Amino acid sequence: MASPNPVIAEVTRGGIVESRHTGAFVVVDKDGRLVASAGDIDRAIFPRSAIKAFQCLPVIESGAADRFGFTEEDIALACSSHNGEASHVRVAGGMLAKAGMTEAQYECGAHWPYELSTQHDMLRRDEEPRAIHNNCSGKHAGMLALARHLNAPTEGYTRIDHPVQRAVAKVMSEFCDITVDAQPHGIDGCSVPTWAVPLRNLALGFARFGSATGLGEARDAACRRIVAAVRAHPFMVAGSNRFCTRLMEEVPRAFVKTGAEGVFCGAVPHAGLGLALKCDDGAHRASETAMAALMASLPVWNEAERRALASFAATDLSNWRKVHVGDVHAAIGGAS
Amino acid sequence: MASPNPVIAEVTRGGIVESRHTGAFVVVDKDGRLVASAGDIDRAIFPRSAIKAFQCLPVIESGAADRFGFTEEDIALACSSHNGEASHVRVAGGMLAKAGMTEAQYECGAHWPYELSTQHDMLRRDEEPRAIHNNCSGKHAGMLALARHLNAPTEGYTRIDHPVQRAVAKVMSEFCDITVDAQPHGIDGCSVPTWAVPLRNLALGFARFGSATGLGEARDAACRRIVAAVRAHPFMVAGSNRFCTRLMEEVPRAFVKTGAEGVFCGAVPHAGLGLALKCDDGAHRASETAMAALMASLPVWNEAERRALASFAATDLSNWRKVHVGDVHAAIGGAS
C-alpha cells in the first residue's frame, strides 16, 4: 500500500493499548459522492459474505422466490451468515423443500454451527455437522432455487461460469459500477466466487441497493423487498449474540452485513447512504466496533439510535474467571 | 506509534493479498547486541504466555521442583500453553498431587480444551471443562507448589503482591534488564499479572535464558534444566498440531513459545541468541509464520534445520470443501 491505513480499533489491557487494527472505510451517497472516508478506499478487496443481499437479488428478480413461495424469513436467511441454530436450519430446510431440492445438492461444505450451545447439544447427541449447518446454507438454498428456475443444471451452481454466478456477477457489476469479470476473483469459504471490488465501489453498491430508487421499477421493488425481509427478521441474518442481529434489532433503520476477513458493509436507506469497511488484518473485533462507530458518526440518526450504535463501538474483555482485563474499542476519529 | 511497523505476514486469496499483518521483531545476543530487527522494538508489549519458562524458573531455583519430585515432563508442562489433551491433564494432576494440592486451589479459571477432538469427546461424555483443562494448568500447578514451598498462603497466589508473583517479577526484571514493577501491568487470561516489556528487552531475556552462561552456577543450571525439559517433551508445551510442538519436534535446537495477542519469543541456545516478535493486531497466523521465517533467516542452522523452519513460514488455506483458496505466508524480508 502507498500510505498505510489508519488505526480503526484498539485492544487495551491494564490501561494501555495491547493490540491495534488498521483499515479503511468509506461512506458515499447513491450518486457516489464521498461523505466520509479514511485510508485507501480504491484498493480492491474481497467483499466475501458482506454482499449476500446482492447474491440474493437474482433469486427475487428472476421470479424464483415467488415461484417457490419464499417467505420474508426465507429471503432474510438467503442474505445471512447464520449461526446454524435450530430456526436457521428449519428455514433452510423449508427453502430446499419448496424448491424441490435436497441437502445432498448443497456445494457449500459442512461445518459446525457457529453458535456454541447448538454445537455442544449436537455433540451431546452424537450428531455430525451437515451442509445445512453451514452459515451460508440459506444463500445456497436460494442459489439452488435460482438454478432450477433458470432450467440450469443444479450441479456446479457454485462455478464461476454457471448461470447462477453469472447473474450475481451482473448484479455486482451494475450496482458497483465496475466490471467484476475484469477484477481478480477468489473462491469463498462456501465455494462460490468472490470478486475483488474497491471499497468505494462497494459502498456505492450499498447506497443504491438501500435507496432503491431510480434502478427501474422492478429492481427498486426487489431491493426494498430484501431490505424489508432482513429488517423484519434480523435473527435470521446471523443469530444469538451476533453483531449484525443485535445491531439491527436495536437500530431497525440500519442495514448491515459482515463478511469474512474483517469486511463490513451496510446502508442507511432512509438517508441514501452506503458504507464499506475492511480491517487490514481480517479481525472481526475491529470491523464490528469500527463499523458501529462509523455509523454512529453519521448525522442521520435520532438520539436513541445514535446511542445504541455508539454502544456497539466498544466491548469489555474479561478473562476465564470473568475478571475485567481490558476492552476493544473503535478508533476512527480520523474520518475525513 | 511514530512510524508504522512493517508487514510481517500476508494472507492471499485468488492470487492477491486479501489481508495483511504488521508487527515488530528483534534478535539480540546475550550481551544485547542487535542481530536483526524491524519496526518499533522499544515499545513495551505484554509478553503474555511467551514467558512461561521465566515464570517456571523460581519453581526450580527455590528448590520446590526437587522437593516435590517434579519430573522433566512436569517442568515442560509448567512452561506450556497446552491443549488440554489427556496427557496434559494427567501430568497436571500428578503435579498437584505431588505438591499436596487439589484442583479446587487453581485460580486460573476453566475453559474447554483447545484440542477439538478432546473437547468433542468430553461433550459426547457430557463432561464440563475444569480448571485443569485450562491451557495454563501446568504453570499454575508449579505456582501452587512454589507457594507451598515458600510457606505462603496458596489462596491469592495469582495476586501481584503474592510472594509467587514477586519471585516472577524479580526473574523478569533480572533477565530483561528492566524494573518490571515500574512498567504498566495487566491481568492475564489466567489471572496472573503480565508486565509490559519492550521487545528488545524480552529478546535479551531469552538470549540470556537460552545461553545459560554467566548467570551464576545455580541459575545457569536451572535455565539449562528448563530448556532440556522443554526440548525432551515438546508435546507437553502445546500438543497435537500446535505450532510450538511441531516446530521443536522438527528442530530440537530451537526453543520457542507463543503468547496471546500475537506474541512469539524464543532462543537459539547453541548460538546465544534471543528472539521476540509481536504482531500488532494480535493474530497467531502472523506471529507463527513470521517467527518461523525470522528463525530460518538466521545463519545458525544446518540445511535440514533451515528447511524445516522455512516450511513453517507458509500455510495453505482450504475452504469447507477442502478446495485450496490461498495461503498465509511470512513477509519479513525487511529485516535490518
XYZ file of C-alpha atoms in Angstrom:
672
model
C 0.000 0.000 0.000
C 1.185 3.510 -0.795
C 0.290 5.087 2.538
C -0.609 2.837 5.469
C -4.218 2.773 6.556
C -5.092 4.403 9.899
C -5.844 2.598 13.161
C -9.584 1.818 13.285
C -9.736 -0.155 16.553
C -7.590 -0.725 19.641
C -7.440 -3.501 22.219
C -6.443 -2.460 25.728
C -5.184 -4.334 28.787
C -4.064 -2.852 32.092
C -4.860 0.617 30.780
C -2.518 0.527 27.769
C -3.013 -0.461 24.136
C -2.066 -4.120 23.724
C -3.033 -4.594 20.063
C -4.277 -2.360 17.290
C -6.035 -2.804 13.967
C -5.685 -0.664 10.848
C -8.153 -0.411 7.999
C -10.010 1.714 5.505
C -13.633 2.772 5.276
C -15.880 4.908 3.142
C -19.407 6.310 3.146
C -20.966 7.545 -0.110
C -24.420 8.617 -1.243
C -26.286 6.933 -4.093
C -24.667 9.255 -6.625
C -21.220 8.241 -5.412
C -20.477 11.476 -3.559
C -17.996 10.950 -0.726
C -19.498 11.540 2.722
C -16.658 10.160 4.883
C -13.553 8.088 4.321
C -10.189 7.048 5.727
C -7.376 5.029 4.246
C -7.040 3.516 0.798
C -10.625 3.212 -0.470
C -9.581 2.454 -4.043
C -7.834 -0.831 -3.234
C -9.900 -3.803 -4.389
C -10.914 -6.098 -1.543
C -12.885 -9.352 -1.457
C -16.317 -8.477 -0.004
C -16.931 -12.130 0.935
C -20.268 -12.635 2.716
C -20.954 -8.913 3.066
C -22.711 -8.906 -0.327
C -25.178 -11.732 0.311
C -28.108 -9.333 -0.329
C -26.710 -8.817 -3.839
C -26.330 -12.588 -4.298
C -29.985 -12.915 -3.293
C -31.249 -10.269 -5.721
C -31.398 -12.537 -8.823
C -33.473 -15.007 -6.796
C -36.097 -12.255 -6.430
C -35.711 -10.553 -9.818
C -35.867 -13.813 -11.778
C -39.190 -14.737 -10.197
C -37.682 -17.814 -8.474
C -38.631 -16.569 -4.986
C -42.277 -16.101 -5.997
C -42.444 -19.345 -7.946
C -41.265 -21.356 -4.938
C -43.210 -19.315 -2.393
C -40.246 -17.996 -0.422
C -41.344 -16.072 2.653
C -39.759 -12.981 4.220
C -37.932 -15.323 6.637
C -36.589 -17.348 3.708
C -35.331 -14.205 1.978
C -33.656 -12.977 5.187
C -31.931 -16.362 5.574
C -30.755 -16.192 1.943
C -28.941 -12.961 2.931
C -27.406 -14.461 6.078
C -24.224 -15.802 7.601
C -26.222 -17.677 10.189
C -25.323 -19.437 13.415
C -26.729 -22.853 12.440
C -29.300 -22.624 15.247
C -32.496 -24.675 15.105
C -34.569 -21.935 13.453
C -31.916 -21.316 10.787
C -31.744 -24.991 9.914
C -35.548 -25.261 9.870
C -35.912 -22.316 7.471
C -33.117 -23.560 5.189
C -34.732 -26.992 5.075
C -38.058 -25.369 4.166
C -36.446 -23.437 1.313
C -34.899 -26.607 -0.089
C -38.226 -28.453 0.115
C -40.140 -25.635 -1.599
C -37.618 -25.626 -4.440
C -37.678 -29.413 -4.724
C -34.062 -29.741 -3.611
C -32.261 -31.838 -1.003
C -29.282 -31.266 1.273
C -27.242 -33.563 -0.971
C -27.259 -30.863 -3.657
C -25.514 -28.311 -1.437
C -21.997 -27.399 -2.612
C -21.130 -25.220 0.405
C -19.486 -27.908 2.537
C -20.271 -28.707 6.162
C -19.109 -27.056 9.359
C -20.238 -26.996 12.988
C -22.867 -24.380 13.863
C -21.178 -21.146 14.946
C -23.441 -20.940 17.977
C -21.731 -22.869 20.750
C -24.692 -24.241 22.710
C -26.188 -25.551 19.451
C -22.844 -27.150 18.575
C -22.473 -28.634 22.054
C -26.028 -30.004 22.042
C -25.298 -31.731 18.720
C -22.140 -33.271 20.168
C -24.012 -34.462 23.241
C -26.477 -36.161 20.872
C -23.538 -37.581 18.887
C -24.558 -35.716 15.722
C -22.228 -34.554 12.954
C -22.474 -31.202 11.157
C -24.041 -31.179 7.703
C -24.040 -28.659 4.857
C -27.343 -27.262 6.138
C -25.495 -26.092 9.280
C -23.054 -24.131 7.108
C -23.561 -20.423 7.770
C -24.218 -19.975 4.020
C -26.930 -22.665 3.699
C -29.702 -20.076 3.221
C -27.808 -18.339 0.422
C -27.120 -21.699 -1.201
C -30.776 -22.741 -0.937
C -31.604 -19.540 -2.836
C -28.935 -20.299 -5.444
C -30.226 -23.846 -5.924
C -33.753 -22.467 -6.379
C -32.439 -19.966 -8.925
C -30.602 -22.721 -10.844
C -33.784 -24.736 -11.058
C -35.857 -21.712 -12.052
C -33.367 -20.944 -14.848
C -33.538 -24.575 -16.034
C -29.800 -24.757 -15.433
C -28.072 -27.841 -14.003
C -28.034 -27.637 -10.235
C -24.701 -29.472 -10.110
C -21.930 -26.939 -10.407
C -24.091 -23.951 -9.373
C -21.102 -22.608 -7.425
C -18.853 -22.440 -10.525
C -17.959 -19.025 -11.858
C -19.346 -19.842 -15.339
C -22.697 -21.199 -14.094
C -25.784 -19.064 -14.898
C -26.376 -18.501 -11.157
C -22.924 -16.961 -10.640
C -23.213 -15.091 -13.969
C -26.384 -13.494 -12.614
C -24.561 -12.496 -9.403
C -21.640 -11.055 -11.410
C -24.095 -8.948 -13.447
C -25.774 -7.579 -10.323
C -22.445 -6.755 -8.651
C -21.167 -5.044 -11.805
C -24.324 -2.960 -12.230
C -24.612 -1.834 -8.615
C -20.911 -1.200 -8.006
C -20.152 0.488 -11.343
C -17.343 -1.942 -12.135
C -16.904 -4.920 -14.448
C -16.310 -7.628 -11.891
C -15.198 -10.111 -14.549
C -12.214 -7.848 -15.178
C -11.346 -7.916 -11.461
C -9.340 -10.559 -9.569
C -11.514 -13.268 -8.093
C -11.068 -15.910 -5.443
C -13.015 -18.876 -4.094
C -15.049 -18.145 -0.982
C -15.338 -20.361 2.094
C -18.590 -21.798 0.705
C -17.032 -22.396 -2.757
C -18.777 -19.620 -4.730
C -16.649 -16.979 -6.467
C -15.846 -13.702 -4.715
C -14.744 -10.763 -6.864
C -12.367 -8.065 -5.634
C -14.093 -4.653 -5.623
C -12.689 -1.327 -4.365
C -14.265 -0.220 -1.077
C -15.574 2.960 -2.720
C -17.494 0.920 -5.322
C -18.865 -1.443 -2.685
C -20.200 1.496 -0.700
C -21.824 2.844 -3.878
C -23.494 -0.529 -4.457
C -24.907 -0.494 -0.929
C -26.097 3.131 -1.250
C -28.009 2.232 -4.415
C -29.353 -1.026 -3.001
C -30.529 0.641 0.205
C -32.019 3.693 -1.531
C -33.863 1.554 -4.084
C -34.805 4.476 -6.273
C -34.040 5.036 -9.950
C -32.957 1.444 -10.635
C -36.126 0.677 -12.581
C -39.432 -0.244 -11.009
C -38.849 -3.998 -10.717
C -35.344 -3.676 -9.289
C -36.365 -0.948 -6.863
C -39.111 -3.264 -5.606
C -36.756 -6.260 -5.315
C -34.234 -4.245 -3.291
C -36.973 -2.952 -0.991
C -38.306 -6.461 -0.530
C -34.878 -7.751 0.558
C -34.210 -4.821 2.915
C -37.678 -5.247 4.445
C -37.161 -9.016 4.883
C -33.809 -8.533 6.643
C -35.214 -5.810 8.895
C -38.231 -7.928 9.784
C -36.068 -10.964 10.637
C -32.675 -9.813 11.916
C -32.299 -13.094 13.816
C -32.310 -14.983 10.505
C -29.357 -12.891 9.237
C -26.947 -14.100 11.953
C -28.414 -15.297 15.298
C -27.890 -15.329 19.053
C -25.341 -12.798 20.292
C -24.233 -11.906 16.784
C -23.319 -8.345 15.913
C -25.481 -7.958 12.767
C -28.549 -9.315 14.547
C -28.110 -7.288 17.722
C -27.363 -4.058 15.864
C -30.384 -4.335 13.550
C -32.633 -5.368 16.432
C -31.658 -2.208 18.286
C -31.471 0.089 15.257
C -34.004 -1.208 12.718
C -33.272 1.641 10.305
C -29.726 0.305 9.840
C -28.933 -2.368 7.229
C -25.604 -4.096 7.876
C -23.765 -7.283 6.905
C -20.441 -8.735 7.978
C -18.009 -10.574 5.716
C -15.038 -12.805 6.432
C -11.567 -11.291 6.859
C -12.688 -8.076 8.533
C -15.204 -6.782 5.985
C -18.328 -4.858 6.983
C -20.801 -3.233 4.633
C -24.125 -1.558 5.139
C -26.607 1.064 4.129
C -28.675 3.775 5.740
C -31.702 3.506 3.440
C -33.566 6.496 4.872
C -30.562 8.721 4.221
C -29.497 7.173 0.919
C -26.032 6.239 2.193
C -23.829 3.185 1.619
C -20.890 2.095 3.797
C -17.942 -0.244 3.289
C -15.127 -1.054 5.698
C -12.203 -3.507 5.684
C -9.880 -4.229 8.591
C -6.469 -4.871 7.005
C -5.696 -7.903 9.138
C -9.130 -9.521 8.860
C -10.223 -9.199 12.501
C -13.943 -9.094 13.238
C -13.494 -7.447 16.641
C -12.127 -4.436 14.735
C -14.545 -4.392 11.784
C -17.540 -4.670 14.113
C -16.616 -1.954 16.603
C -15.332 0.380 13.856
C -18.489 -0.117 11.747
C -20.651 0.780 14.751
C -18.585 3.915 15.427
C -18.669 4.897 11.754
C -22.457 4.547 11.626
C -22.861 6.437 14.907
C -20.769 9.304 13.489
C -23.228 9.948 10.644
C -25.729 12.792 11.269
C -28.696 10.708 10.151
C -30.000 9.178 13.395
C -32.224 10.189 16.242
C -30.566 10.316 19.650
C -31.727 6.842 20.719
C -30.348 5.303 17.538
C -27.057 7.160 17.844
C -26.620 5.990 21.431
C -27.470 2.417 20.516
C -24.944 2.438 17.669
C -22.282 4.001 19.904
C -22.831 1.239 22.486
C -21.610 -1.292 19.895
C -18.372 0.634 19.345
C -16.669 -0.808 22.443
C -16.706 -4.226 24.125
C -15.350 -5.144 27.544
C -12.865 -8.022 27.732
C -12.915 -10.467 30.648
C -10.711 -13.452 31.390
C -11.612 -17.057 32.244
C -12.564 -16.048 35.781
C -14.721 -13.174 34.465
C -12.219 -10.618 35.736
C -12.302 -7.427 33.642
C -8.934 -7.138 31.847
C -9.470 -4.504 29.143
C -11.577 -3.655 26.123
C -11.846 -3.482 22.345
C -12.868 -0.045 21.110
C -13.205 1.714 17.792
C -10.689 4.450 16.995
C -11.975 6.126 13.864
C -11.818 9.758 14.919
C -9.704 10.348 11.830
C -12.641 10.080 9.409
C -12.259 12.809 6.808
C 3.358 4.711 17.075
C 5.805 7.135 15.493
C 6.464 5.130 12.347
C 4.154 2.230 11.468
C 5.540 -1.263 11.793
C 6.228 -3.213 8.589
C 4.100 -6.019 7.155
C 5.277 -9.330 8.658
C 2.699 -11.702 7.105
C 0.201 -11.723 4.257
C -2.950 -13.727 3.584
C -3.734 -14.403 -0.068
C -6.855 -15.499 -1.943
C -7.267 -15.855 -5.691
C -3.650 -14.816 -6.170
C -3.915 -11.424 -4.478
C -3.298 -10.242 -0.924
C -6.604 -10.327 0.977
C -5.322 -9.372 4.456
C -2.000 -8.308 5.922
C -0.423 -8.151 9.345
C 2.126 -5.651 10.619
C 4.464 -6.118 13.542
C 7.899 -5.709 15.045
C 10.618 -8.215 15.852
C 14.138 -8.311 17.183
C 17.014 -10.753 17.584
C 19.819 -9.985 20.047
C 22.751 -11.856 21.514
C 23.221 -12.393 25.240
C 25.120 -9.130 25.539
C 22.204 -7.258 23.986
C 23.857 -6.672 20.612
C 21.299 -6.275 17.837
C 21.427 -9.087 15.257
C 18.217 -8.299 13.338
C 15.175 -6.105 13.852
C 12.223 -4.420 12.176
C 9.674 -1.954 13.493
C 9.398 -0.357 16.906
C 11.312 -2.694 19.220
C 11.344 -0.247 22.116
C 7.574 -0.193 22.610
C 6.562 -2.140 25.712
C 4.294 -5.095 24.945
C 2.608 -7.656 27.183
C 4.539 -10.928 26.682
C 1.600 -12.959 27.994
C 2.270 -16.719 27.923
C 5.501 -16.369 25.956
C 7.457 -16.046 29.222
C 6.194 -19.189 30.960
C 9.771 -20.520 31.177
C 10.629 -17.447 33.261
C 7.556 -17.993 35.430
C 8.769 -21.559 35.977
C 12.306 -20.552 36.960
C 11.530 -19.745 40.638
C 9.917 -23.187 40.961
C 13.322 -24.694 40.113
C 15.597 -22.154 41.792
C 13.667 -22.211 45.079
C 14.057 -25.975 45.366
C 10.281 -26.541 45.086
C 10.637 -28.728 41.970
C 13.122 -31.009 43.720
C 11.224 -31.101 46.994
C 8.053 -32.285 45.252
C 9.851 -34.573 42.815
C 8.826 -32.784 39.608
C 9.940 -34.696 36.524
C 11.135 -33.329 33.183
C 7.587 -33.781 31.883
C 6.221 -31.788 34.807
C 8.675 -28.958 34.161
C 7.825 -28.900 30.452
C 4.115 -28.695 31.326
C 4.830 -25.831 33.743
C 6.229 -23.934 30.718
C 3.252 -24.753 28.483
C 0.093 -23.346 26.935
C -1.259 -26.848 26.478
C -4.170 -28.281 24.524
C -5.898 -29.904 27.497
C -5.327 -33.356 25.981
C -5.377 -36.461 28.154
C -1.607 -36.488 28.756
C -1.565 -32.806 29.698
C -4.349 -33.281 32.222
C -2.663 -36.395 33.610
C 0.658 -34.600 34.141
C -1.007 -31.532 35.684
C -2.933 -33.789 38.055
C 0.316 -35.518 39.020
C 1.994 -32.198 39.790
C -0.891 -31.140 42.035
C -0.785 -34.478 43.876
C 2.971 -34.326 44.414
C 2.655 -30.816 45.850
C -0.288 -31.828 48.066
C -2.697 -29.582 46.174
C -6.117 -30.071 44.597
C -7.851 -28.681 41.526
C -10.026 -26.540 43.826
C -6.964 -24.410 44.591
C -6.479 -23.382 40.960
C -7.095 -19.683 40.282
C -6.735 -19.892 36.502
C -10.408 -20.446 35.642
C -11.825 -23.165 33.416
C -12.089 -23.395 29.646
C -12.645 -26.138 27.093
C -9.505 -27.949 25.901
C -8.074 -26.209 22.840
C -7.765 -29.548 21.049
C -11.064 -30.135 19.294
C -11.315 -33.921 19.389
C -10.602 -33.836 23.132
C -13.256 -31.150 23.569
C -15.766 -33.077 21.454
C -15.108 -36.334 23.293
C -15.799 -34.549 26.582
C -19.070 -33.187 25.214
C -20.108 -36.632 23.984
C -19.477 -37.893 27.539
C -21.455 -34.900 28.887
C -18.428 -33.575 30.782
C -17.766 -29.941 31.638
C -14.345 -28.233 31.417
C -12.449 -27.727 34.671
C -9.516 -25.543 35.641
C -7.149 -28.456 34.966
C -8.118 -28.216 31.268
C -7.059 -24.566 31.221
C -4.019 -24.224 28.950
C -2.124 -22.725 31.923
C -2.850 -25.529 34.422
C 0.775 -26.756 34.357
C 2.114 -23.292 35.107
C -0.415 -22.879 37.898
C 0.485 -26.268 39.398
C 4.077 -25.025 39.534
C 2.976 -21.750 41.128
C 0.900 -23.579 43.752
C 3.910 -25.789 44.547
C 6.088 -22.695 44.865
C 3.562 -21.025 47.209
C 3.570 -24.068 49.451
C 7.369 -24.363 49.350
C 7.655 -20.693 50.379
C 5.186 -21.280 53.248
C 2.997 -18.617 51.664
C -0.802 -18.846 51.550
C -1.866 -20.701 48.418
C -5.023 -18.624 48.196
C -4.264 -15.483 46.234
C -1.108 -16.898 44.591
C -2.135 -15.085 41.370
C -2.123 -11.645 43.022
C 0.626 -9.231 42.053
C 1.768 -8.798 45.692
C 1.931 -12.547 46.468
C 5.435 -13.995 47.015
C 4.992 -16.234 43.931
C 4.368 -13.261 41.633
C 7.078 -11.243 43.412
C 9.511 -14.040 42.524
C 8.385 -13.923 38.886
C 8.740 -10.115 38.801
C 12.302 -10.441 40.123
C 13.250 -13.005 37.478
C 11.730 -10.935 34.653
C 13.483 -7.787 35.870
C 16.874 -9.500 36.164
C 16.757 -11.271 32.790
C 15.252 -8.415 30.790
C 17.295 -5.587 32.359
C 14.230 -3.632 33.314
C 12.343 -2.953 36.552
C 9.036 -4.576 35.710
C 7.340 -3.034 38.731
C 7.885 0.366 37.121
C 6.210 -0.874 33.921
C 2.483 -0.983 33.114
C 0.896 -4.284 34.026
C -2.316 -6.066 33.132
C -4.172 -9.188 34.214
C -3.577 -12.214 32.017
C -6.213 -14.660 30.790
C -5.307 -16.993 33.671
C -5.456 -14.135 36.234
C -1.719 -13.724 36.945
C -0.072 -10.349 36.293
C 1.605 -9.655 32.961
C 4.121 -6.810 32.813
C 4.732 -4.733 29.689
C 8.326 -5.142 28.491
C 9.918 -3.698 25.325
C 10.548 -6.338 22.646
C 14.280 -5.611 22.754
C 14.408 -6.416 26.483
C 12.340 -9.564 26.031
C 14.752 -10.808 23.371
C 17.658 -10.093 25.733
C 15.936 -12.126 28.449
C 15.539 -15.071 26.084
C 19.145 -14.813 24.866
C 20.399 -14.982 28.458
C 17.962 -17.767 29.431
C 18.870 -19.868 26.410
C 22.603 -19.293 26.709
C 22.604 -20.091 30.420
C 26.143 -18.868 30.979
C 27.398 -16.200 33.368
C 24.198 -16.036 35.421
C 25.750 -17.818 38.374
C 26.158 -21.559 38.650
C 22.729 -22.313 40.165
C 20.794 -20.106 37.750
C 22.732 -21.410 34.744
C 21.820 -24.941 35.807
C 18.154 -24.057 36.353
C 17.866 -22.481 32.895
C 19.534 -25.490 31.281
C 17.210 -27.823 33.145
C 14.128 -25.988 31.837
C 15.402 -25.825 28.250
C 16.290 -29.525 28.369
C 12.864 -30.439 29.772
C 11.019 -28.491 27.059
C 13.190 -29.991 24.329
C 12.702 -33.501 25.659
C 8.888 -33.068 25.840
C 7.733 -30.656 23.137
C 4.295 -32.282 23.197
C 3.835 -31.137 26.804
C 4.471 -27.499 25.788
C 1.423 -27.305 23.479
C 0.117 -30.532 21.900
C -1.370 -32.053 18.757
C -0.976 -29.910 15.646
C 0.312 -26.962 17.624
C 2.999 -24.726 16.197
C 5.402 -24.751 19.197
C 5.255 -28.537 19.463
C 5.664 -29.218 15.753
C 8.497 -26.718 15.343
C 10.503 -28.050 18.303
C 9.868 -31.656 17.251
C 11.338 -30.895 13.844
C 14.066 -28.527 15.027
C 15.077 -29.638 18.528
C 17.806 -26.982 18.749
C 15.117 -24.259 18.650
C 13.389 -23.052 21.832
C 10.138 -21.195 21.155
C 6.986 -20.138 22.965
C 3.826 -18.430 21.786
C 1.858 -15.858 23.756
C -1.649 -14.462 23.352
C -2.281 -11.436 21.125
C 0.342 -12.275 18.516
C 3.443 -12.616 20.682
C 6.208 -15.097 19.910
C 9.507 -15.415 21.745
C 12.341 -17.862 21.545
C 16.019 -18.594 21.808
C 18.714 -20.303 19.804
C 20.718 -21.633 22.745
C 23.613 -23.026 20.681
C 24.128 -19.600 19.072
C 23.414 -17.498 22.161
C 20.538 -15.626 20.517
C 17.164 -14.441 21.830
C 14.138 -13.502 19.712
C 10.943 -11.555 20.364
C 8.133 -10.729 17.951
C 4.713 -9.078 18.280
C 2.055 -8.915 15.595
C 0.357 -5.530 16.088
C -3.160 -6.872 15.702
C -2.683 -9.981 17.848
C -3.053 -12.641 15.127
C -1.388 -16.005 15.682
C -1.350 -16.908 11.997
C 1.011 -13.954 11.523
C 3.175 -14.377 14.621
C 3.703 -18.078 13.875
C 4.645 -17.804 10.206
C 6.762 -14.696 10.796
C 8.594 -16.307 13.734
C 9.445 -19.323 11.573
C 10.738 -17.088 8.770
C 12.743 -14.999 11.231
C 14.364 -18.098 12.722
C 15.041 -19.555 9.268
C 16.783 -16.313 8.264
C 19.425 -16.654 10.989
C 22.765 -18.152 9.841
C 22.914 -20.579 12.756
C 21.293 -23.744 11.363
C 22.301 -26.711 9.301
C 20.497 -27.089 5.988
C 17.919 -29.588 7.294
C 17.017 -27.303 10.184
C 16.784 -24.253 7.926
C 14.465 -26.065 5.526
C 12.276 -27.323 8.354
C 11.968 -23.821 9.795
C 11.201 -22.353 6.355
C 8.421 -24.919 5.905
C 6.601 -23.340 8.853
C 6.728 -19.875 7.266
C 3.719 -20.507 4.983
C 0.436 -22.398 5.409
C -2.080 -23.326 2.712
C -5.686 -22.262 3.244
C -8.571 -24.509 2.168
C -12.318 -23.960 2.418
C -15.067 -26.165 3.894
C -14.926 -28.464 0.854
C -11.114 -28.698 1.121
C -10.679 -26.578 -2.007
C -7.397 -24.644 -1.956
C -8.239 -20.927 -1.737
C -4.982 -19.193 -0.770
C -2.286 -19.115 1.887
C -0.791 -17.343 4.884
C 2.888 -16.535 4.446
C 5.525 -14.588 6.295
C 6.760 -11.362 4.714
C 9.739 -10.317 6.757
C 12.259 -9.632 4.004
C 12.634 -6.178 5.523
C 14.695 -7.403 8.487
C 17.544 -4.958 9.017
